[in-house]
XYZ file of C-alpha atoms in Angstrom:
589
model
C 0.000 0.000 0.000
C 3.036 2.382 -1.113
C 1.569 6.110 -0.693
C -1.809 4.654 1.302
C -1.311 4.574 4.349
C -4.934 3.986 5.433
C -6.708 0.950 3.260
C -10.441 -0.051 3.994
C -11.741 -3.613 3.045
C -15.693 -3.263 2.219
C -15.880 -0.225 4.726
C -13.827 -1.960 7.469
C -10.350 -0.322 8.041
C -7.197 -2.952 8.114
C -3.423 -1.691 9.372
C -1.150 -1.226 7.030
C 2.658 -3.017 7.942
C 5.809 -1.339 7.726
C 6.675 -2.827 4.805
C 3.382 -1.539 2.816
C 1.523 -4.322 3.084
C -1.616 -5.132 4.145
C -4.211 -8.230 4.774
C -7.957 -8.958 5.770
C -10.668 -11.112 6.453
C -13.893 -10.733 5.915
C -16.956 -12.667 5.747
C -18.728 -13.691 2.127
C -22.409 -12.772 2.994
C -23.914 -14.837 0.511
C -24.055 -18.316 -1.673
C -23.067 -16.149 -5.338
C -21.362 -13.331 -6.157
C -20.052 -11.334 -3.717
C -18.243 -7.894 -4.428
C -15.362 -6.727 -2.510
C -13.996 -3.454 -2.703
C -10.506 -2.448 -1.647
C -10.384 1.424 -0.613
C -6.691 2.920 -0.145
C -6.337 6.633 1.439
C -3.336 8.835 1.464
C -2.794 11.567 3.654
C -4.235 14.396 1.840
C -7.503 12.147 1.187
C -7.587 11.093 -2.172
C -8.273 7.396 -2.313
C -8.041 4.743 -5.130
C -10.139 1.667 -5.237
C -9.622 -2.041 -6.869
C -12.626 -4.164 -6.608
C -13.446 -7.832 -7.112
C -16.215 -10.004 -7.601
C -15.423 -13.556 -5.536
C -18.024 -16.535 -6.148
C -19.160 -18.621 -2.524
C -20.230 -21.582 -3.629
C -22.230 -24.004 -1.708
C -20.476 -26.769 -0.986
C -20.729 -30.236 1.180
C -18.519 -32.325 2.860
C -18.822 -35.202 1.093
C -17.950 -34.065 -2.685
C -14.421 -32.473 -1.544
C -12.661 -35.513 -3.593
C -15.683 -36.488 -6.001
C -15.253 -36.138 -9.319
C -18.324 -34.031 -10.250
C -17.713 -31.843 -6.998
C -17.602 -28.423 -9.449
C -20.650 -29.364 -10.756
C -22.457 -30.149 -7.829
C -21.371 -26.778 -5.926
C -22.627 -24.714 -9.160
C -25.803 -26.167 -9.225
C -26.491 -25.840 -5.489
C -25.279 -22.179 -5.160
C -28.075 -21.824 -8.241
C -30.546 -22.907 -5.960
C -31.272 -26.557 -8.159
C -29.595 -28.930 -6.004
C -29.553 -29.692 -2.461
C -28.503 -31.893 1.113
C -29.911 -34.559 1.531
C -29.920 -35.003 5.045
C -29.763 -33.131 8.372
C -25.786 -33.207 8.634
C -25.354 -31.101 5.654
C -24.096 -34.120 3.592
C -25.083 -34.359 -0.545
C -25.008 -38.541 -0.693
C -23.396 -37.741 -4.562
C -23.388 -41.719 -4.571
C -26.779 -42.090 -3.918
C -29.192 -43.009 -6.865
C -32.081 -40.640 -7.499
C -36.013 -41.371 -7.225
C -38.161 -40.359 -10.293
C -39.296 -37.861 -7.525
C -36.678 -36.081 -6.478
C -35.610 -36.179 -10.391
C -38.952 -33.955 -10.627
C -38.695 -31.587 -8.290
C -34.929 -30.772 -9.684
C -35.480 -30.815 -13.115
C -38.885 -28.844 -12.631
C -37.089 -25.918 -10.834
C -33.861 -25.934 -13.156
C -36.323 -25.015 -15.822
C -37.793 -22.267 -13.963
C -41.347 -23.456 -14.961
C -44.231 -21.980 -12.773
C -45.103 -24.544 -10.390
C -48.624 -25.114 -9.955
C -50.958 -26.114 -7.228
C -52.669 -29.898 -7.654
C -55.328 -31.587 -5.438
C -55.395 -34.468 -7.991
C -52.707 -35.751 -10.307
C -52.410 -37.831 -13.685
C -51.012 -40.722 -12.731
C -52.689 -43.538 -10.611
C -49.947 -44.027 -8.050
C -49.466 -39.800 -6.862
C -51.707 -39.628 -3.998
C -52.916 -35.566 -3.303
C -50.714 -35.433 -0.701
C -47.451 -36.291 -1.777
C -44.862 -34.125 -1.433
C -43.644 -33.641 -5.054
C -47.230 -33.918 -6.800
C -47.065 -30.220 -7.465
C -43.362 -30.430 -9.762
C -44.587 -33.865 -11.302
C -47.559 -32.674 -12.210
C -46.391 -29.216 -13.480
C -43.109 -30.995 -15.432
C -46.413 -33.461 -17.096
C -48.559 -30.565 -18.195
C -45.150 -28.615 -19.580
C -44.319 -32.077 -21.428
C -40.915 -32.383 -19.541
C -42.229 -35.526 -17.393
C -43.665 -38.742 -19.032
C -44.972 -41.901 -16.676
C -45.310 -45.252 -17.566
C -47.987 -47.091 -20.079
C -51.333 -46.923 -18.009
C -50.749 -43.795 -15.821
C -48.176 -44.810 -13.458
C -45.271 -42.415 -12.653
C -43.435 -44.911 -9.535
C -42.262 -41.695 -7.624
C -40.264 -43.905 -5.633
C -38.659 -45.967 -8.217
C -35.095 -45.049 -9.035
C -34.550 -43.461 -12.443
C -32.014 -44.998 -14.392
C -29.378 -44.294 -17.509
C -32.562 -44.349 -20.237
C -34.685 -42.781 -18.508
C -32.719 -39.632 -17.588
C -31.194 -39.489 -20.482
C -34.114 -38.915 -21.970
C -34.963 -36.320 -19.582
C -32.299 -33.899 -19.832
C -32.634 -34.081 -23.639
C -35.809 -32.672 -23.275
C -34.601 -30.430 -20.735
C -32.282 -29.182 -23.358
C -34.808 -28.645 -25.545
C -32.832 -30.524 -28.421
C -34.009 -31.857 -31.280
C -34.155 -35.722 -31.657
C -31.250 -37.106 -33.420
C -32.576 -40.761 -35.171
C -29.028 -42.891 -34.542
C -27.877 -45.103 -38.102
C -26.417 -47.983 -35.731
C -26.978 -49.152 -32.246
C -25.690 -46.191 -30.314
C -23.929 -48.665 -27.313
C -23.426 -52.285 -27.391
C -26.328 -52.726 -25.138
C -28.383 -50.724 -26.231
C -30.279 -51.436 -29.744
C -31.405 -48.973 -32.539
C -34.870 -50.114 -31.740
C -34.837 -49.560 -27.788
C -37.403 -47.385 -26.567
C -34.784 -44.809 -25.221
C -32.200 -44.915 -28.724
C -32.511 -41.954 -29.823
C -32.543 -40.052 -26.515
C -29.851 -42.101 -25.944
C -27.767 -41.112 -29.159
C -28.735 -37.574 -28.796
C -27.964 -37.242 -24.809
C -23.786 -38.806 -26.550
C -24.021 -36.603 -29.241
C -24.440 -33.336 -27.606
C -21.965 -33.630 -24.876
C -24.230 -34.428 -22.041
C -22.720 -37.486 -20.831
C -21.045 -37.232 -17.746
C -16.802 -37.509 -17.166
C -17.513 -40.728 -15.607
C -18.814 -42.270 -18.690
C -16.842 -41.740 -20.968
C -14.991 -44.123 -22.671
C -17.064 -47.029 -21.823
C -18.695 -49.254 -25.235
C -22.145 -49.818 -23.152
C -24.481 -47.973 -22.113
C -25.799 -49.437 -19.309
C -29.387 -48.229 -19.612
C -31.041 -49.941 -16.933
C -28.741 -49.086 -14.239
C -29.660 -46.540 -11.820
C -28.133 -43.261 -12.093
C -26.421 -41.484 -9.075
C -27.278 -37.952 -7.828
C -24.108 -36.226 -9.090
C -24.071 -38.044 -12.937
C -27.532 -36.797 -12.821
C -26.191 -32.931 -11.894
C -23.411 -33.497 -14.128
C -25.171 -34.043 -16.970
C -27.295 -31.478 -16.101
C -24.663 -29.075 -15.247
C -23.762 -30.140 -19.232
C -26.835 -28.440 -20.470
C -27.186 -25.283 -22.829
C -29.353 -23.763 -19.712
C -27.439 -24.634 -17.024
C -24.071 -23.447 -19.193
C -25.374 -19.712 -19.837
C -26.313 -19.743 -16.005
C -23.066 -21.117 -14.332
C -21.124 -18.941 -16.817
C -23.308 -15.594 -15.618
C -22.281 -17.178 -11.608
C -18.959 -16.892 -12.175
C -19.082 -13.634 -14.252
C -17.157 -13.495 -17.251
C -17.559 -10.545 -18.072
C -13.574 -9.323 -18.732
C -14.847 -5.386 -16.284
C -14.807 -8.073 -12.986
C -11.827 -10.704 -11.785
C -13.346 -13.716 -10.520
C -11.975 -15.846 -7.992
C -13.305 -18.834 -6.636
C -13.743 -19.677 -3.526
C -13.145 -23.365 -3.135
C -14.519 -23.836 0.586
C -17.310 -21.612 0.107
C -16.731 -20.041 3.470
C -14.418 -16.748 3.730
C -11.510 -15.553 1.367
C -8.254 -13.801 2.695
C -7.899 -10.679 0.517
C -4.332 -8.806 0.358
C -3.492 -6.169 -1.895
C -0.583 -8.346 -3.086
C -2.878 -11.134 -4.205
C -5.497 -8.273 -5.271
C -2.904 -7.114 -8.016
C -1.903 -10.752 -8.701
C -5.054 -11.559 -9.742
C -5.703 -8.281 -11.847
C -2.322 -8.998 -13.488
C -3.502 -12.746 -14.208
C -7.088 -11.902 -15.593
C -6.055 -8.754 -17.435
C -2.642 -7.748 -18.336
C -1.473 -11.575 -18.485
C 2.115 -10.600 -17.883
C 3.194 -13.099 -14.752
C 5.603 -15.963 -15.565
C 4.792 -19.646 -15.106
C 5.382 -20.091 -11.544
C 2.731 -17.474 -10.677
C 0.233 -19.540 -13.012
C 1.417 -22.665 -11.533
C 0.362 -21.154 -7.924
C -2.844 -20.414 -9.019
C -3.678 -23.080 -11.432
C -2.937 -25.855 -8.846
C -5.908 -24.352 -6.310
C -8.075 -25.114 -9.305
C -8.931 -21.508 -10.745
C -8.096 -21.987 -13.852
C -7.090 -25.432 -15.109
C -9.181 -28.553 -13.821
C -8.215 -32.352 -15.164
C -9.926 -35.491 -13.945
C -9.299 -39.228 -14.828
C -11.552 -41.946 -14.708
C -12.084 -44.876 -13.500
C -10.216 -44.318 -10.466
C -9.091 -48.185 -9.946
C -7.598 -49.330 -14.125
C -5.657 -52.682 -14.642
C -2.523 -53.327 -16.735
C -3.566 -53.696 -20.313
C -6.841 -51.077 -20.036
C -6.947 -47.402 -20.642
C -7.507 -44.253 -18.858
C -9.489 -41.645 -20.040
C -8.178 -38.067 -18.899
C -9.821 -34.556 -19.601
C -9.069 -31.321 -18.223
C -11.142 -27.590 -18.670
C -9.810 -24.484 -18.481
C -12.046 -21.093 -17.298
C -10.096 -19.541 -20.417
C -10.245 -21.104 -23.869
C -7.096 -23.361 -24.249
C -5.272 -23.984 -27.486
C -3.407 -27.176 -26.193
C -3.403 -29.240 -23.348
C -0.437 -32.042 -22.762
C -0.677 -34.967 -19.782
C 2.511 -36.305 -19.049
C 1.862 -40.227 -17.261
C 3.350 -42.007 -14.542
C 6.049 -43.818 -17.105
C 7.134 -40.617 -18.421
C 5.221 -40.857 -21.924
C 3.533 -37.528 -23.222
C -0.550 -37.887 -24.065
C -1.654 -34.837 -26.307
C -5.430 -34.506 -25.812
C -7.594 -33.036 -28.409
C -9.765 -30.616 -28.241
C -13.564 -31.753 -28.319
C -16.582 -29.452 -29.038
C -19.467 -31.492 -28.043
C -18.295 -31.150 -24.000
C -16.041 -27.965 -24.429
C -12.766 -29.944 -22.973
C -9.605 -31.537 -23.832
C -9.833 -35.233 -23.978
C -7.380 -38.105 -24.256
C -6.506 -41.861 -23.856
C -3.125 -43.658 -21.898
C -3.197 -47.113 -22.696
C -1.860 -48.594 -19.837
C 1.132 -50.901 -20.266
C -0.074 -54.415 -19.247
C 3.625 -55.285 -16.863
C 3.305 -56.097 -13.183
C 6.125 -53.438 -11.420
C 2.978 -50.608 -12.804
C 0.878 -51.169 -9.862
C 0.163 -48.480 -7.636
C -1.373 -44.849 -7.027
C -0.935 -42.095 -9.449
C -2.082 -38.627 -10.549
C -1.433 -37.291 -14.023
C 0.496 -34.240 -14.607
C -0.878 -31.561 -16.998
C 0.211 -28.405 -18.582
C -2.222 -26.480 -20.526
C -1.467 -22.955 -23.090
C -4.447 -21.024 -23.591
C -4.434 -18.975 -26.489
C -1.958 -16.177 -25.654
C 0.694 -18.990 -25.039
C 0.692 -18.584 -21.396
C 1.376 -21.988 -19.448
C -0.521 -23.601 -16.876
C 0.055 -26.189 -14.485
C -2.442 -29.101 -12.266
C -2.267 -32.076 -11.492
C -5.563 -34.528 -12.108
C -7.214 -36.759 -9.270
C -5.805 -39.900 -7.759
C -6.052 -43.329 -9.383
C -4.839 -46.770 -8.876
C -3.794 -49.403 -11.292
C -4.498 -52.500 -9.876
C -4.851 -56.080 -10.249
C -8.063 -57.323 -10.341
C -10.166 -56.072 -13.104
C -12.705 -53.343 -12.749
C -16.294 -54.806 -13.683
C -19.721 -53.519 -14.088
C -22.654 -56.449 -15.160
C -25.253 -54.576 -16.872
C -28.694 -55.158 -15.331
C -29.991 -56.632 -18.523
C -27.577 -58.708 -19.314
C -29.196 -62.543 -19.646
C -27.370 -65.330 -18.256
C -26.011 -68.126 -20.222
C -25.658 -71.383 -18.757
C -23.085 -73.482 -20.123
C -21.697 -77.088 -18.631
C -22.446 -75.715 -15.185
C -20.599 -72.530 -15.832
C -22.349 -69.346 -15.810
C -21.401 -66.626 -18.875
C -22.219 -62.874 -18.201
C -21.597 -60.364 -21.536
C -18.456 -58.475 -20.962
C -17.806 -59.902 -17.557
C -13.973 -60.289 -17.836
C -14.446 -63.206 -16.169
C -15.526 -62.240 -13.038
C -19.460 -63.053 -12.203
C -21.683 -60.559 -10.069
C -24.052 -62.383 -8.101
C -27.133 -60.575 -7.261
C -28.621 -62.270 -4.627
C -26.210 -63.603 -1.275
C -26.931 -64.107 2.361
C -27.991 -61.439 4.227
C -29.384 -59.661 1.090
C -25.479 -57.926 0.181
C -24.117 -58.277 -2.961
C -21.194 -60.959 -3.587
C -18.385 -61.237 -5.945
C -16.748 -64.707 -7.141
C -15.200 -66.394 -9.812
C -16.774 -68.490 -11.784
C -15.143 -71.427 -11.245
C -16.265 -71.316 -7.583
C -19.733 -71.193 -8.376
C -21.452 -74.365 -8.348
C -24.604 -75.343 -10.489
C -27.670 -76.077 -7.998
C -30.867 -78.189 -9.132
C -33.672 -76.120 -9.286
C -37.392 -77.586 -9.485
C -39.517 -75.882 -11.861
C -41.928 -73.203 -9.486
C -44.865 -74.284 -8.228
C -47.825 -72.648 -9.890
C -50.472 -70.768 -8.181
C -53.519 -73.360 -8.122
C -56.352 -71.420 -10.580
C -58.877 -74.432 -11.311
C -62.048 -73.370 -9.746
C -61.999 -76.854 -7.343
C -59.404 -74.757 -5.137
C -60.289 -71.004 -5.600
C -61.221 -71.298 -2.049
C -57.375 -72.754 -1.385
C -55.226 -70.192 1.123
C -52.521 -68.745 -0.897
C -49.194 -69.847 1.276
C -45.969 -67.218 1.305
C -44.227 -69.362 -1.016
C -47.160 -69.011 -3.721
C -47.621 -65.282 -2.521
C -43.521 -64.846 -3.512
C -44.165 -65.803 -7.100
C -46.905 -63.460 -7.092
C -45.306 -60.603 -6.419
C -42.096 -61.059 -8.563
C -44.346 -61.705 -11.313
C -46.906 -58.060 -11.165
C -43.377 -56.380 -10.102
C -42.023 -57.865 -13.082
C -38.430 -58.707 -11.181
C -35.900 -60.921 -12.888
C -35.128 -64.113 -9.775
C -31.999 -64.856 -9.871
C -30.690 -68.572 -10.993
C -28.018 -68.879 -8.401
C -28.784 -68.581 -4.621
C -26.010 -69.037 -1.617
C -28.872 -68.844 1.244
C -32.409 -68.110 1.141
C -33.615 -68.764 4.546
C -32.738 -71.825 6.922
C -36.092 -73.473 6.019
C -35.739 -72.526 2.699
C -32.889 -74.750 0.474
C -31.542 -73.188 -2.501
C -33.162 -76.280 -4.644
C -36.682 -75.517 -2.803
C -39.134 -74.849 -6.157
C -39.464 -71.343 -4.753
C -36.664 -70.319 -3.738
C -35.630 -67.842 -6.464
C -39.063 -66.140 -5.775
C -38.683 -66.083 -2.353
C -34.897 -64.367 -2.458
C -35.977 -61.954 -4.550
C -38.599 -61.119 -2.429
C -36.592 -61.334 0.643
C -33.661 -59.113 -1.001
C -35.973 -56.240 -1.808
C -37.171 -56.030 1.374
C -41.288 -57.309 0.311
C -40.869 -59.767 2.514
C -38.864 -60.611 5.556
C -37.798 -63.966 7.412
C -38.820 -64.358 11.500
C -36.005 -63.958 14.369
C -34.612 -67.534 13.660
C -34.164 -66.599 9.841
C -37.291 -68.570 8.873
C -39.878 -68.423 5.954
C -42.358 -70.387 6.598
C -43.364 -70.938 3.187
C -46.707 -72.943 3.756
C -48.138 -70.300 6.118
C -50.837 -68.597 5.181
C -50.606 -64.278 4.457
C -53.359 -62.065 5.242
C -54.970 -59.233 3.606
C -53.401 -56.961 5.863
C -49.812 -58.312 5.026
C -50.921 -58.115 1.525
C -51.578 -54.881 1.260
C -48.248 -54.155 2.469
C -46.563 -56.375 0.527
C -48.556 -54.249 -2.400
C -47.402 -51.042 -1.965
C -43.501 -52.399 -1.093
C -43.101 -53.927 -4.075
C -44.930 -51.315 -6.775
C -43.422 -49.323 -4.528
C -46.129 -46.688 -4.258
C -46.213 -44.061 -1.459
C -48.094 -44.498 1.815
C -49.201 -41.881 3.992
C -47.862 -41.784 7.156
C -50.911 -40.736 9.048
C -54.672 -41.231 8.162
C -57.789 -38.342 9.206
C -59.910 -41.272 9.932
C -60.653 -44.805 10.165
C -60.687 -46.237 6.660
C -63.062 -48.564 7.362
C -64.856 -49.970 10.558
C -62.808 -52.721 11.507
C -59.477 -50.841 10.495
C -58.697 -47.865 12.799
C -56.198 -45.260 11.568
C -53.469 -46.365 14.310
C -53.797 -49.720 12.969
C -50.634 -50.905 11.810
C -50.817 -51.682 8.131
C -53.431 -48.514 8.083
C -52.160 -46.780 5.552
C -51.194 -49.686 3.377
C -55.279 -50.729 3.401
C -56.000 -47.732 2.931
C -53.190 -46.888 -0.289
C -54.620 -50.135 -1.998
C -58.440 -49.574 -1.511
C -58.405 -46.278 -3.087
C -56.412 -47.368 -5.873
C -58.530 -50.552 -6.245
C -56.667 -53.294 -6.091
C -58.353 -54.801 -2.723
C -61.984 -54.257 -1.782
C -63.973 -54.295 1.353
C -65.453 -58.299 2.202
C -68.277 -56.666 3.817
C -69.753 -53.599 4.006
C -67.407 -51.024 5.724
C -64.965 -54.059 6.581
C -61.664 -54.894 5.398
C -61.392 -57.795 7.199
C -57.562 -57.432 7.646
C -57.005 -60.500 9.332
C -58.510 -63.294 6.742
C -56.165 -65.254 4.872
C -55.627 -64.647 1.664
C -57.745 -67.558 -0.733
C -56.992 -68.413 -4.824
C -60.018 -66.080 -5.733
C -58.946 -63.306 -4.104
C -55.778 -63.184 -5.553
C -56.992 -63.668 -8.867
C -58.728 -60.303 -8.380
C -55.990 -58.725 -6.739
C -54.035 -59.632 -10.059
C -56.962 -58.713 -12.747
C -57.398 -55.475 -10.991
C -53.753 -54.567 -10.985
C -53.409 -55.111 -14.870
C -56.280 -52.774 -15.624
């Protein structure tokens, strides 16, 4: 502060050191942009001012190493995103619901949200929470449901299906692909050309890139569901107006989202980086390596010997080459690709043992006034044992006892293990199990008046929720063996939580269910919303505090149980043939 000896950071006066220096700190009042102005006075009174404009961006605690942590923090300082629990944390693992999906989608487009006491689709009751955004995104023609009015709020969206949302979002015309866009995915699925047109534009998040299938079916997480939002033509024009690129303002990003130091040193650093562009490569270095103005990433984190790596980096000034130098020393050039707006590039790994270990990749970038930055990408390791992802549709192939998945690399997932938690093991471990053919559910009109048991009621209820049973089972319950005719049913029920085994770990197949439990089961595995608290008694023999209350009542007003008598449920009757016959006839329609 050389001739100013009194300085003043937004209004609040900071000392000034012997050696004409100066520093403060100050609170950011806001998620956004926040303007700081630094005021230097001399003796006679005459002041000069600097000012800059520093983005706070929202940030959680969880994302400070995730990949898509940039795009998650610019969507929640926007206002789209949020926590998603009481300690602050955003769960960027997490998959989605289709309602959640709604309400974020609904308020990224800035549509008017209306009020709704009834909705379109059979399974949004008029008081849940997001019937207002699904309803609104449905009239605006930015939601679809499934064939026969269903929406499954609480199902979770997956690859397809939000892929076919944000092109919509986008507002992009269709693009009809010429050959199967993925090797899973056919020119004749339901979702191709969304599909095609979600690669083509650039939407696709980091994470998926440089993999041959699609994996449609598969759930999608909360942050690739922000980052390829975050990839859209909206959501571009309103990140870029966050940070402010207009060239009258620097912009400086606050990483933490909390406070920012400010010095007049670093002040006229950062005016000298943004606007004369006159510092040497160390000071870019410095700067570039907090992430303001180079970013790289690598995915997958865990590579074997033999695989590649796909690396990108971005740049908050346009770039006119970008070079990634690799743990052995080799030199990567990425090229420059328009559809996502960042450099992009392959290292084939070389398949010899001594590579194992962690890594980062080094990267220097020149923008186009040949001035040199320097970052250094995310961790990885290259491992071992194969990275593997099983597609959800992927059929089974059963060969002399050995089971085949597509593009397995000869590892097998198996769905279904003790406990309900998901296994991994070779396939040579893997032993072939009889299995009976499943006992059908007696229709002949001699035993309508049969009780349905919980083994027939399993097969039931993987068949309306249309859930592929797995054909290899470790343990199913210890009066269930894995060669029991229902045992596939009865995991698959017992994995997605339909059903449950006693204290001892029991079934009980040949016990009867009743309608109570039934209308439970119901709603658990169409997985339709229940209220948690009733006005009144649904019916006269069902009080509102009853347990399965608001089950009876979900699947009376929908219509797939009736009353037995006239105000009466009758919760507590079993179950017969004829009953469930109706239960099924009246779920179709």
């Amino acid at each position: 502060a050389v001739n100013y000896p009194f300085v003043e950071i937004n209004g609040q006066q900071v000392m000034v050191r012997p050696d004409n220096t100066f520093a403060g700190e100050i609170e950011l009042p806001k998620p956004g942009q926040n303007k700081i102005v630094v005021t230097g006075r001399d003796a006679s009174g005459s002041t000069q001012q600097i000012s800059i404009v520093v983005v706070k961006l929202i940030t959680f605690p969880d994302i400070q190493t995730h990949w898509a942590k940039r795009e998650i923090e610019f969507l929640a300082t926007l206002g789209y995103v949020k926590g998603s629990n009481e300690a602050g944390l955003f769960l960027p693992d997490q998959t989605i619901q289709r309602s959640e999906m709604a309400s974020l989608i609904v308020l990224a487009k800035s549509f008017p949200v209306g009020s709704y006491q009834q909705s379109s689709f059979r399974d949004i009751m008029e008081n849940h929470w997001a019937i207002n955004y699904i309803e609104t995104g449905y009239k605006f023609g930015l939601l679809k449901g499934y064939p026969d009015h269903w929406f499954r709020p609480n199902s979770y969206l997956n690859r397809a299906e939000a892929s076919a949302v944000i092109v919509r979002f986008s507002d992009i015309p269709l693009l009809a692909p010429d050959q199967p866009p993925a090797l899973d995915v056919s020119v004749g699925h339901w979702a191709a050309k969304d599909i095609y047109t979600f690669q083509r534009n650039g939407l696709m998040p980091a994470l998926w890139k440089g993999q041959n299938r699609f994996y449609p079916q598969v759930p999608i997480s909360r942050a690739e569901f922000v980052a390829a939002l975050a990839r859209t033509p909206q959501m571009n024009r309103a990140i870029a107006q966050l940070i402010n690129r207009n060239p009258e303002f620097e912009v400086i990003v606050d990483n933490y989202g909390q406070q920012k130091v400010v010095d007049q040193d670093s002040l006229a650093k950062q005016r000298d980086l943004l606007e004369n562009r006159a510092r040497d490569e160390k000071t870019y270095d410095q700067y570039s390596q907090q992430g303001h103005f180079v970013q790289a990433k690598v995915t997958p984190e865990e590579v074997r010997p033999g695989t590649s790596l796909f690396i990108t980096a971005v740049g908050w000034r346009k770039l006119s080459q970008v070079i990634a130098t690799v743990p052995n020393d080799e030199v990567v050039a990425l090229k420059y690709n328009p559809e996502t707006d960042r450099f992009e590039g392959y290292w084939k790994i070389p398949n010899i043992d001594h590579i194992y270990g962690n890594y980062t990749i080094k990267i220097k970038a020149i923008d186009t006034k040949q001035e040199v930055y320097r970052t250094e990408s995310n961790k990885f390791a290259i491992v071992a044992i194969p990275e593997m992802m099983v597609p959800q549709e992927a059929e089974l192939e059963e060969k002399s006892g050995v089971i085949e998945i597509p593009g397995s690399a000869g590892i097998v997932f198996v769905e279904y293990a003790a406990g309900g938690e998901l296994d991994r093991t070779t396939i040579s471990s893997i032993q072939k199990a009889p299995i009976k053919e499943a006992a059908p559910i007696k229709t002949n009109t001699v035993e309508l008046n049969a009780v349905v048991t919980r083994a027939e009621f399993a097969e039931f209820l993987v068949d309306i929720a249309k859930i592929r049973k797995s054909s290899r089972i470790k343990f199913v319950a210890n009066d269930i063996p894995i060669n029991h005719p229902n045992a596939a049913a009865i995991n698959a029920c017992l994995v997605r939580g339909y059903m449950k085994l006693d204290d001892q770990k029991r079934f009980k197949p040949e016990d009867p269910v009743s309608r109570a439990f039934v209308s439970v089961a119901l709603t658990r595995a169409l997985k339709i919303t229940v209220p948690n608290k009733l006005a009144q008694n649904p019916f006269a023999d069902v009080s509102k505090s009853y347990w399965a209350a608001g089950q009876i009542y979900t699947v009376t007003k929908l219509g797939w149980m009736q009353p037995l008598a006239k105000n009466k449920f009758e919760p507590a009757t079993n179950l017969n043939v004829s009953m469930l016959n109706d239960i099924k006839q009246r779920i179709k329609k």
